[in-house]
Each structure stands twice: as structure tokens, then as C-alpha cells.
Amino acid sequence: MLNKKSKDNLITYAIVIAAYALFQILALTGNLSSHMKGLLVPMTYYAVIAVALNLCVGILGELSIGHCGFMCIGAFTSAFFSKVTAGVLPTAPRFFLAFIIGIGFAALFGFLIGIPVLRLKGDYLAIVTLAFGEIIKNVINAFYIGVDKSGLHFSMKNSMELGMEPDGNIIVNGAMGITGTPHDANFTVGIVVLLISLFVVQNLVNSRDGRAIMAIRDNYIAAESTGINVTGYKMMAFTISAAIAGAAGVLFSHNITTLTASSQYFGYNASIMILVYVVLGGIGNIRGSVIAACILYLLPELLRGLNAYRMLIYSIILIVMMIVNWSPKVIEWRKKTFGKVKLPGRKEAA
């Protein structure tokens, strides 16, 4: 017999697989527009990074606004590898290695950043992680990297300073980023990455380590007094969260023609948008993060035909979702009305 947590996990996987099957059927029958097809892969990587951020904010209890920085690291390191090895390795192993590299570098930076950052709490932690995301974006914009038959060339001034041979190729061109990354990501790959991310996070949450992490979230002093290695568990959760954000970056970079470290994709507003997905889906509710990310990403595009009223309707829906998920009076009414029926919103505290 499966316990309640295992059943909840299976329901989450079933929802993702059912959504994948539905979109595939719509695409095969010609009922899905080309515009909607183009939104499917972004929908999956935003769901993945929402899961990553919820692990940090909801499970660990640390407010981070710098996960777009980890996504940026995963995107650029994997895109760099794919661009350099495009004519050397076959597509499947190249893309797999790009995933390993993107996830590995994001996890490494998550570990290194976590050493000083996790000593802070609350608003201070949020400010420092936000600064990290902005620093990463601006540093990458200053990089010029090329490759020729003599090897790699690096500069932080301009592409002319690389001093390459005539047959050389510029891979990272400063603020212009990386152009021509192999278009290896698709909806199926995105769903697989999302399912793996859900499997990792949900099994971590339901494990002994996950219970220790949530004990730290609930009461730092009490957890430390019972012998829990607070620093170790916080580093574990933060590093895993950064690695999953890096996986979202790999999907992002292999689904876009020109990859640039711009504020539109990796800036403050993008970080706040992902935090909105987590909050509206329910802090600590992994399934809710996935659902909220998918709905709130697709909604502005589906409302695009309404022109001037599009963002007004979107804002009203955000307000309604916030009230339904977080207002104490509404939660009390939901309990009385629906009884044991749980909506994908806020997780009640035990």
C-alpha cells in the first residue's frame, strides 16, 4: 500500500504526463497553433526553475531572488560547450553532456555562493542573492571568447583583442552573447527534465534529509539543539536548488537562437516573476508551483488578442489567485465548503 505522500507524488507526475499527452494530441490533430507550440518549451523550463526556487524558499525557508543567476550560468556554460563541439559530437551525447556541464557549473556556483550567503537571513539574504544575479549577468556581458586551431582566446575588452587566426570563430561576443546554439531542446525533453526535477525534489522532501531541512526552516535553534547539521543541510538544499535552476538554463539556451545575458531573461523582473509563480502556487507546495508557472506563463499569451485589456485581466487574475490561496477567511470558507478536498494552493501548517 502506498502512503499519502507517495500518492501525492504520483498524482503530480500524472498531472504532468496528462498535460504532455493533451498538448501532443492537440499538436498531432492540428488544433495547436504554431504560436502555442513555441510556448511549450519555455513553459517547461519556467516550471523547472519554479520547482527549484520552491525548494529554496518553501522547503528550506530562505528567500532567494538570485536563481535567474544560476539559470544564466547553466545556459551559457552548456551553450558554450554545444557551440564548440557542434561539429565534433553527435547530437544526443552532446546535448546530454551539455546538461551535465550546465547543471554542474550551476551547482558549483550555488555551493560557492552559499558559503557566505547562507549565513544571512531574511531580507539580507534576498538582497545578496539579487546582487549575485545581477553580477553574473553583467560579468557574462563583458566576456569575449573565441576559438581557433591554436585553442581558446579570452578578452574582457572587445572581440578585436582576441587575436585569433582568420579561421577563428567567436563563441561569446560580449553583450551580443552566443549565436547559433544547436536547437536541441523540445517539449518532450522539457517534460522529462521537469519530471526528473520533481522526482529529485519530492523524494528529498519526503526523506530524512528533507525532514531535517524543514526542521531548520521551522525552528533554526531547536533543530541545531537536536544535533542537526544546520550548515550542511542548508548547503545541500541550496546547491540542489541551484543545480535544478541550471537545468532550466540548459533548456532555455538550447531553445533560443541568440542567447544574451539580458535583463529580460535573467534580470530582477525575471526573478520576481518566478517568485510570483512560487508564492501563488503555494510556498512549499511543489505541485502548485508547476501548475502556477504553466498557467501564469501561458495566460498573458492567450490574452494577447485582447490588446489593451490583456495585462489588466492578468493582474486581476493574480489578485484573485492570491486572495484564494492566502486569505485566512477564504481558506476557512474553503475548509468548511470543500471539507477534505484540497486545492493546489497554500499548504497549511501542521
Tab-separated table of C-alpha atoms in Angstrom:
chain	number	residue	atom	x	y	z
A	1	MET	CA	0.000	0.000	0.000
A	2	LEU	CA	1.233	3.442	-0.919
A	3	ASN	CA	1.308	6.082	1.784
A	4	LYS	CA	-0.271	9.509	1.348
A	5	LYS	CA	2.958	11.247	0.307
A	6	SER	CA	3.682	8.634	-2.364
A	7	LYS	CA	0.157	9.014	-3.716
A	8	ASP	CA	0.565	12.790	-3.833
A	9	ASN	CA	3.826	12.379	-5.748
A	10	LEU	CA	2.209	10.017	-8.251
A	11	ILE	CA	-0.657	12.467	-8.737
A	12	THR	CA	1.861	15.212	-9.541
A	13	TYR	CA	3.627	13.022	-12.109
A	14	ALA	CA	0.257	12.010	-13.585
A	15	ILE	CA	-0.799	15.653	-13.989
A	16	VAL	CA	2.436	16.481	-15.863
A	17	ILE	CA	2.167	13.400	-18.108
A	18	ALA	CA	-1.528	14.074	-18.798
A	19	ALA	CA	-0.749	17.677	-19.783
A	20	TYR	CA	2.034	16.438	-22.069
A	21	ALA	CA	-0.305	13.914	-23.702
A	22	LEU	CA	-3.012	16.557	-24.166
A	23	PHE	CA	-0.667	19.020	-25.879
A	24	GLN	CA	0.774	16.274	-28.069
A	25	ILE	CA	-2.707	15.194	-29.179
A	26	LEU	CA	-3.654	18.798	-29.926
A	27	ALA	CA	-0.465	19.239	-31.957
A	28	LEU	CA	-0.909	15.997	-33.923
A	29	THR	CA	-4.546	16.799	-34.753
A	30	GLY	CA	-3.671	20.312	-35.909
A	31	ASN	CA	-5.562	22.039	-33.102
A	32	LEU	CA	-2.486	23.752	-31.654
A	33	SER	CA	-1.276	26.930	-33.292
A	34	SER	CA	2.374	27.453	-34.159
A	35	HIS	CA	2.477	30.263	-31.604
A	36	MET	CA	1.306	27.919	-28.841
A	37	LYS	CA	3.812	25.267	-29.935
A	38	GLY	CA	6.556	27.826	-29.456
A	39	LEU	CA	5.416	28.426	-25.866
A	40	LEU	CA	5.582	24.791	-24.737
A	41	VAL	CA	9.339	24.556	-24.104
A	42	PRO	CA	9.504	27.910	-22.227
A	43	MET	CA	6.559	26.724	-20.136
A	44	THR	CA	8.540	23.649	-19.066
A	45	TYR	CA	11.755	25.461	-18.110
A	46	TYR	CA	9.849	28.069	-16.123
A	47	ALA	CA	8.104	25.227	-14.301
A	48	VAL	CA	11.507	23.639	-13.613
A	49	ILE	CA	13.010	26.813	-12.144
A	50	ALA	CA	9.822	27.372	-10.100
A	51	VAL	CA	10.359	23.916	-8.570
A	52	ALA	CA	13.995	24.840	-7.863
A	53	LEU	CA	13.057	28.131	-6.196
A	54	ASN	CA	10.308	26.497	-4.124
A	55	LEU	CA	12.890	24.061	-2.742
A	56	CYS	CA	14.888	27.056	-1.502
A	57	VAL	CA	12.020	29.328	-0.425
A	58	GLY	CA	9.333	26.859	0.613
A	59	ILE	CA	11.254	23.838	1.905
A	60	LEU	CA	14.469	25.450	3.158
A	61	GLY	CA	12.749	28.693	4.154
A	62	GLU	CA	15.377	31.035	2.691
A	63	LEU	CA	14.227	33.847	0.391
A	64	SER	CA	16.414	33.885	-2.723
A	65	ILE	CA	15.960	36.304	-5.625
A	66	GLY	CA	19.079	35.177	-7.474
A	67	HIS	CA	18.012	31.920	-9.084
A	68	CYS	CA	17.982	33.547	-12.505
A	69	GLY	CA	21.752	33.893	-11.985
A	70	PHE	CA	22.103	30.108	-11.664
A	71	MET	CA	19.861	29.701	-14.690
A	72	CYS	CA	22.140	32.104	-16.585
A	73	ILE	CA	25.240	30.096	-15.618
A	74	GLY	CA	23.644	26.838	-16.748
A	75	ALA	CA	22.505	28.444	-20.003
A	76	PHE	CA	25.860	29.942	-21.000
A	77	THR	CA	28.149	27.082	-19.960
A	78	SER	CA	26.009	24.494	-21.761
A	79	ALA	CA	25.554	26.690	-24.843
A	80	PHE	CA	29.320	27.312	-24.977
A	81	PHE	CA	30.006	23.571	-24.867
A	82	SER	CA	27.383	22.800	-27.524
A	83	LYS	CA	28.660	25.529	-29.839
A	84	VAL	CA	32.292	24.395	-29.555
A	85	THR	CA	31.501	20.691	-30.081
A	86	ALA	CA	28.712	21.170	-32.654
A	87	GLY	CA	30.703	19.576	-35.468
A	88	VAL	CA	32.528	17.049	-33.300
A	89	LEU	CA	29.959	15.139	-31.225
A	90	PRO	CA	26.632	13.616	-32.304
A	91	THR	CA	23.506	15.438	-31.154
A	92	ALA	CA	22.341	13.111	-28.357
A	93	PRO	CA	25.625	12.722	-26.425
A	94	ARG	CA	26.485	16.403	-26.979
A	95	PHE	CA	23.161	17.541	-25.513
A	96	PHE	CA	23.489	15.104	-22.597
A	97	LEU	CA	26.998	16.379	-21.811
A	98	ALA	CA	25.747	19.961	-22.137
A	99	PHE	CA	23.159	19.165	-19.467
A	100	ILE	CA	25.809	17.702	-17.176
A	101	ILE	CA	28.058	20.736	-17.658
A	102	GLY	CA	25.249	23.276	-17.156
A	103	ILE	CA	23.959	21.534	-14.037
A	104	GLY	CA	27.485	21.018	-12.684
A	105	PHE	CA	28.557	24.645	-13.049
A	106	ALA	CA	25.288	25.932	-11.592
A	107	ALA	CA	25.679	23.575	-8.611
A	108	LEU	CA	29.309	24.654	-8.152
A	109	PHE	CA	28.374	28.340	-8.084
A	110	GLY	CA	25.437	27.528	-5.815
A	111	PHE	CA	27.845	25.883	-3.377
A	112	LEU	CA	30.393	28.723	-3.559
A	113	ILE	CA	27.757	31.441	-3.227
A	114	GLY	CA	26.016	29.524	-0.443
A	115	ILE	CA	29.106	29.547	1.785
A	116	PRO	CA	28.844	33.292	2.600
A	117	VAL	CA	25.201	33.896	1.645
A	118	LEU	CA	23.549	31.274	3.864
A	119	ARG	CA	24.981	32.961	6.937
A	120	LEU	CA	22.433	35.713	6.305
A	121	LYS	CA	18.692	35.627	6.871
A	122	GLY	CA	15.512	37.243	5.588
A	123	ASP	CA	15.839	40.498	3.655
A	124	TYR	CA	19.639	40.449	3.804
A	125	LEU	CA	19.764	37.066	2.074
A	126	ALA	CA	17.311	38.264	-0.589
A	127	ILE	CA	19.386	41.393	-1.303
A	128	VAL	CA	22.669	39.488	-1.580
A	129	THR	CA	21.218	36.816	-3.897
A	130	LEU	CA	19.657	39.549	-6.032
A	131	ALA	CA	23.059	41.237	-6.273
A	132	PHE	CA	24.637	37.904	-7.253
A	133	GLY	CA	22.176	37.504	-10.128
A	134	GLU	CA	22.938	40.990	-11.410
A	135	ILE	CA	26.716	40.476	-11.077
A	136	ILE	CA	26.621	37.221	-13.036
A	137	LYS	CA	24.611	38.854	-15.823
A	138	ASN	CA	26.974	41.822	-16.133
A	139	VAL	CA	30.149	39.745	-15.918
A	140	ILE	CA	28.994	37.449	-18.726
A	141	ASN	CA	28.196	40.512	-20.853
A	142	ALA	CA	31.869	41.513	-20.559
A	143	PHE	CA	33.238	38.183	-21.823
A	144	TYR	CA	34.668	37.744	-25.335
A	145	ILE	CA	35.708	34.165	-26.051
A	146	GLY	CA	36.825	32.746	-29.379
A	147	VAL	CA	38.330	29.523	-30.636
A	148	ASP	CA	40.679	28.721	-33.496
A	149	LYS	CA	43.129	25.954	-34.355
A	150	SER	CA	45.512	27.133	-31.620
A	151	GLY	CA	42.858	26.940	-28.869
A	152	LEU	CA	40.669	29.273	-26.850
A	153	HIS	CA	41.139	33.053	-26.727
A	154	PHE	CA	39.712	35.251	-23.995
A	155	SER	CA	39.271	39.001	-23.559
A	156	MET	CA	37.194	41.408	-21.480
A	157	LYS	CA	37.712	44.424	-23.785
A	158	ASN	CA	36.380	43.632	-27.263
A	159	SER	CA	36.454	40.927	-29.919
A	160	MET	CA	39.426	42.535	-31.705
A	161	GLU	CA	41.601	41.854	-28.649
A	162	LEU	CA	41.156	38.086	-29.034
A	163	GLY	CA	43.955	37.900	-31.623
A	164	MET	CA	42.558	34.855	-33.400
A	165	GLU	CA	43.591	33.309	-36.699
A	166	PRO	CA	41.477	34.175	-39.779
A	167	ASP	CA	39.661	30.844	-39.464
A	168	GLY	CA	38.764	31.538	-35.813
A	169	ASN	CA	35.206	31.620	-34.541
A	170	ILE	CA	33.841	33.947	-31.838
A	171	ILE	CA	31.731	31.903	-29.407
A	172	VAL	CA	30.833	34.506	-26.757
A	173	ASN	CA	30.615	38.005	-28.199
A	174	GLY	CA	30.147	40.227	-25.148
A	175	ALA	CA	26.670	41.700	-24.795
A	176	MET	CA	25.692	40.057	-28.102
A	177	GLY	CA	26.016	36.699	-26.375
A	178	ILE	CA	26.131	33.332	-28.132
A	179	THR	CA	24.560	32.953	-31.558
A	180	GLY	CA	23.712	29.700	-33.301
A	181	THR	CA	23.445	27.294	-30.382
A	182	PRO	CA	22.111	23.927	-31.623
A	183	HIS	CA	18.334	23.813	-31.238
A	184	ASP	CA	18.294	20.538	-29.289
A	185	ALA	CA	15.593	21.281	-26.701
A	186	ASN	CA	11.988	20.292	-27.396
A	187	PHE	CA	8.770	19.784	-25.461
A	188	THR	CA	9.477	16.105	-24.771
A	189	VAL	CA	12.929	16.851	-23.365
A	190	GLY	CA	11.455	19.659	-21.264
A	191	ILE	CA	8.831	17.331	-19.769
A	192	VAL	CA	11.477	14.712	-18.983
A	193	VAL	CA	13.632	17.322	-17.211
A	194	LEU	CA	10.572	18.551	-15.296
A	195	LEU	CA	9.686	15.018	-14.181
A	196	ILE	CA	13.272	14.361	-13.068
A	197	SER	CA	13.298	17.666	-11.135
A	198	LEU	CA	10.006	16.755	-9.447
A	199	PHE	CA	11.343	13.295	-8.613
A	200	VAL	CA	14.516	14.711	-7.038
A	201	VAL	CA	12.767	17.431	-5.025
A	202	GLN	CA	9.790	15.369	-3.847
A	203	ASN	CA	11.961	12.446	-2.800
A	204	LEU	CA	14.281	14.839	-0.991
A	205	VAL	CA	11.339	16.431	0.827
A	206	ASN	CA	9.992	13.035	1.926
A	207	SER	CA	13.394	11.726	3.061
A	208	ARG	CA	15.216	12.003	6.369
A	209	ASP	CA	17.300	14.840	4.910
A	210	GLY	CA	14.147	16.643	3.820
A	211	ARG	CA	12.652	16.423	7.285
A	212	ALA	CA	15.866	17.854	8.702
A	213	ILE	CA	15.748	20.733	6.187
A	214	MET	CA	12.138	21.518	7.106
A	215	ALA	CA	13.035	21.354	10.802
A	216	ILE	CA	15.670	24.019	10.149
A	217	ARG	CA	13.052	26.094	8.340
A	218	ASP	CA	10.552	25.812	11.195
A	219	ASN	CA	12.951	26.445	14.087
A	220	TYR	CA	16.638	27.003	13.476
A	221	ILE	CA	17.633	26.918	17.155
A	222	ALA	CA	15.593	23.822	18.016
A	223	ALA	CA	16.988	21.945	15.006
A	224	GLU	CA	20.562	22.815	15.949
A	225	SER	CA	19.968	21.804	19.565
A	226	THR	CA	18.856	18.315	18.466
A	227	GLY	CA	22.160	17.735	16.646
A	228	ILE	CA	21.094	18.551	13.081
A	229	ASN	CA	23.972	19.846	10.959
A	230	VAL	CA	22.268	23.117	10.045
A	231	THR	CA	25.013	24.433	7.760
A	232	GLY	CA	25.377	21.137	5.895
A	233	TYR	CA	21.671	20.701	5.215
A	234	LYS	CA	21.229	24.322	4.154
A	235	MET	CA	24.139	23.954	1.724
A	236	MET	CA	22.643	20.712	0.393
A	237	ALA	CA	19.239	22.243	-0.322
A	238	PHE	CA	20.690	25.434	-1.812
A	239	THR	CA	23.116	23.547	-4.078
A	240	ILE	CA	20.430	21.151	-5.346
A	241	SER	CA	18.145	24.126	-5.969
A	242	ALA	CA	20.888	25.891	-7.948
A	243	ALA	CA	21.570	22.720	-9.981
A	244	ILE	CA	17.909	22.405	-10.976
A	245	ALA	CA	17.881	26.086	-11.953
A	246	GLY	CA	20.933	25.315	-14.112
A	247	ALA	CA	18.954	22.536	-15.841
A	248	ALA	CA	16.265	25.097	-16.676
A	249	GLY	CA	19.022	27.268	-18.151
A	250	VAL	CA	20.191	24.421	-20.406
A	251	LEU	CA	16.666	24.060	-21.777
A	252	PHE	CA	16.475	27.816	-22.244
A	253	SER	CA	19.766	28.160	-24.128
A	254	HIS	CA	19.029	25.253	-26.481
A	255	ASN	CA	15.605	26.636	-27.389
A	256	ILE	CA	16.640	30.142	-28.426
A	257	THR	CA	18.536	31.333	-31.499
A	258	THR	CA	20.611	34.033	-29.787
A	259	LEU	CA	21.470	33.721	-26.102
A	260	THR	CA	22.166	37.029	-24.368
A	261	ALA	CA	22.560	37.800	-20.657
A	262	SER	CA	19.840	40.427	-20.819
A	263	SER	CA	17.609	41.749	-18.059
A	264	GLN	CA	14.580	40.419	-19.926
A	265	TYR	CA	15.594	36.812	-19.236
A	266	PHE	CA	17.951	36.936	-16.245
A	267	GLY	CA	17.304	40.268	-14.547
A	268	TYR	CA	15.433	41.438	-11.470
A	269	ASN	CA	11.989	41.309	-13.110
A	270	ALA	CA	12.515	37.728	-14.266
A	271	SER	CA	13.497	36.684	-10.723
A	272	ILE	CA	10.421	38.373	-9.256
A	273	MET	CA	8.204	36.694	-11.863
A	274	ILE	CA	9.478	33.259	-10.830
A	275	LEU	CA	8.975	34.166	-7.165
A	276	VAL	CA	5.375	35.098	-8.037
A	277	TYR	CA	4.893	31.610	-9.512
A	278	VAL	CA	6.108	30.088	-6.243
A	279	VAL	CA	4.024	32.309	-3.988
A	280	LEU	CA	0.797	31.948	-5.961
A	281	GLY	CA	1.267	28.197	-6.358
A	282	GLY	CA	1.804	27.865	-2.614
A	283	ILE	CA	5.065	28.194	-0.722
A	284	GLY	CA	6.215	24.652	-0.005
A	285	ASN	CA	3.713	23.192	-2.492
A	286	ILE	CA	5.806	21.725	-5.318
A	287	ARG	CA	2.812	20.688	-7.420
A	288	GLY	CA	1.283	24.144	-7.008
A	289	SER	CA	4.478	25.761	-8.323
A	290	VAL	CA	4.311	23.713	-11.512
A	291	ILE	CA	0.639	24.498	-12.089
A	292	ALA	CA	1.059	28.205	-11.311
A	293	ALA	CA	4.130	28.516	-13.566
A	294	CYS	CA	2.351	26.885	-16.513
A	295	ILE	CA	-0.882	28.873	-16.128
A	296	LEU	CA	0.708	32.242	-15.414
A	297	TYR	CA	3.228	31.883	-18.252
A	298	LEU	CA	0.631	30.905	-20.845
A	299	LEU	CA	-2.074	33.298	-19.659
A	300	PRO	CA	-0.587	36.608	-20.974
A	301	GLU	CA	-0.004	34.962	-24.357
A	302	LEU	CA	-3.538	33.550	-24.509
A	303	LEU	CA	-4.913	37.006	-23.659
A	304	ARG	CA	-2.762	38.776	-26.259
A	305	GLY	CA	-5.747	39.192	-28.578
A	306	LEU	CA	-7.418	41.490	-26.032
A	307	ASN	CA	-4.704	44.110	-26.606
A	308	ALA	CA	-5.086	46.937	-24.062
A	309	TYR	CA	-7.074	44.855	-21.581
A	310	ARG	CA	-4.636	41.936	-21.559
A	311	MET	CA	-2.461	42.996	-18.621
A	312	LEU	CA	-5.454	44.356	-16.716
A	313	ILE	CA	-7.135	40.940	-16.832
A	314	TYR	CA	-3.843	39.249	-15.973
A	315	SER	CA	-3.395	41.498	-12.919
A	316	ILE	CA	-6.949	40.803	-11.728
A	317	ILE	CA	-6.353	37.059	-12.039
A	318	LEU	CA	-3.150	37.390	-9.996
A	319	ILE	CA	-5.019	39.241	-7.256
A	320	VAL	CA	-7.817	36.646	-7.215
A	321	MET	CA	-5.317	33.780	-7.028
A	322	MET	CA	-3.510	35.480	-4.157
A	323	ILE	CA	-6.746	36.004	-2.228
A	324	VAL	CA	-7.938	32.430	-2.816
A	325	ASN	CA	-4.624	30.892	-1.772
A	326	TRP	CA	-3.623	33.148	1.120
A	327	SER	CA	-6.597	34.982	2.649
A	328	PRO	CA	-7.403	33.408	6.068
A	329	LYS	CA	-11.148	33.997	5.621
A	330	VAL	CA	-11.163	32.345	2.200
A	331	ILE	CA	-9.108	29.410	3.475
A	332	GLU	CA	-11.562	28.977	6.338
A	333	TRP	CA	-14.500	29.086	3.896
A	334	ARG	CA	-12.776	26.525	1.647
A	335	LYS	CA	-12.344	24.172	4.597
A	336	LYS	CA	-15.993	24.435	5.546
A	337	THR	CA	-17.260	24.161	1.968
A	338	PHE	CA	-14.996	21.524	0.488
A	339	GLY	CA	-14.090	19.629	3.642
A	340	LYS	CA	-11.209	17.302	2.888
A	341	VAL	CA	-10.901	18.364	-0.758
A	342	LYS	CA	-7.518	20.098	-1.112
A	343	LEU	CA	-6.979	22.716	-3.777
A	344	PRO	CA	-3.486	23.265	-5.253
A	345	GLY	CA	-2.778	26.279	-3.110
A	346	ARG	CA	-1.224	27.020	0.230
A	347	LYS	CA	-0.041	24.164	2.439
A	348	GLU	CA	-1.441	24.513	5.904
A	349	ALA	CA	0.992	24.399	8.792
A	350	ALA	CA	0.793	21.362	10.992
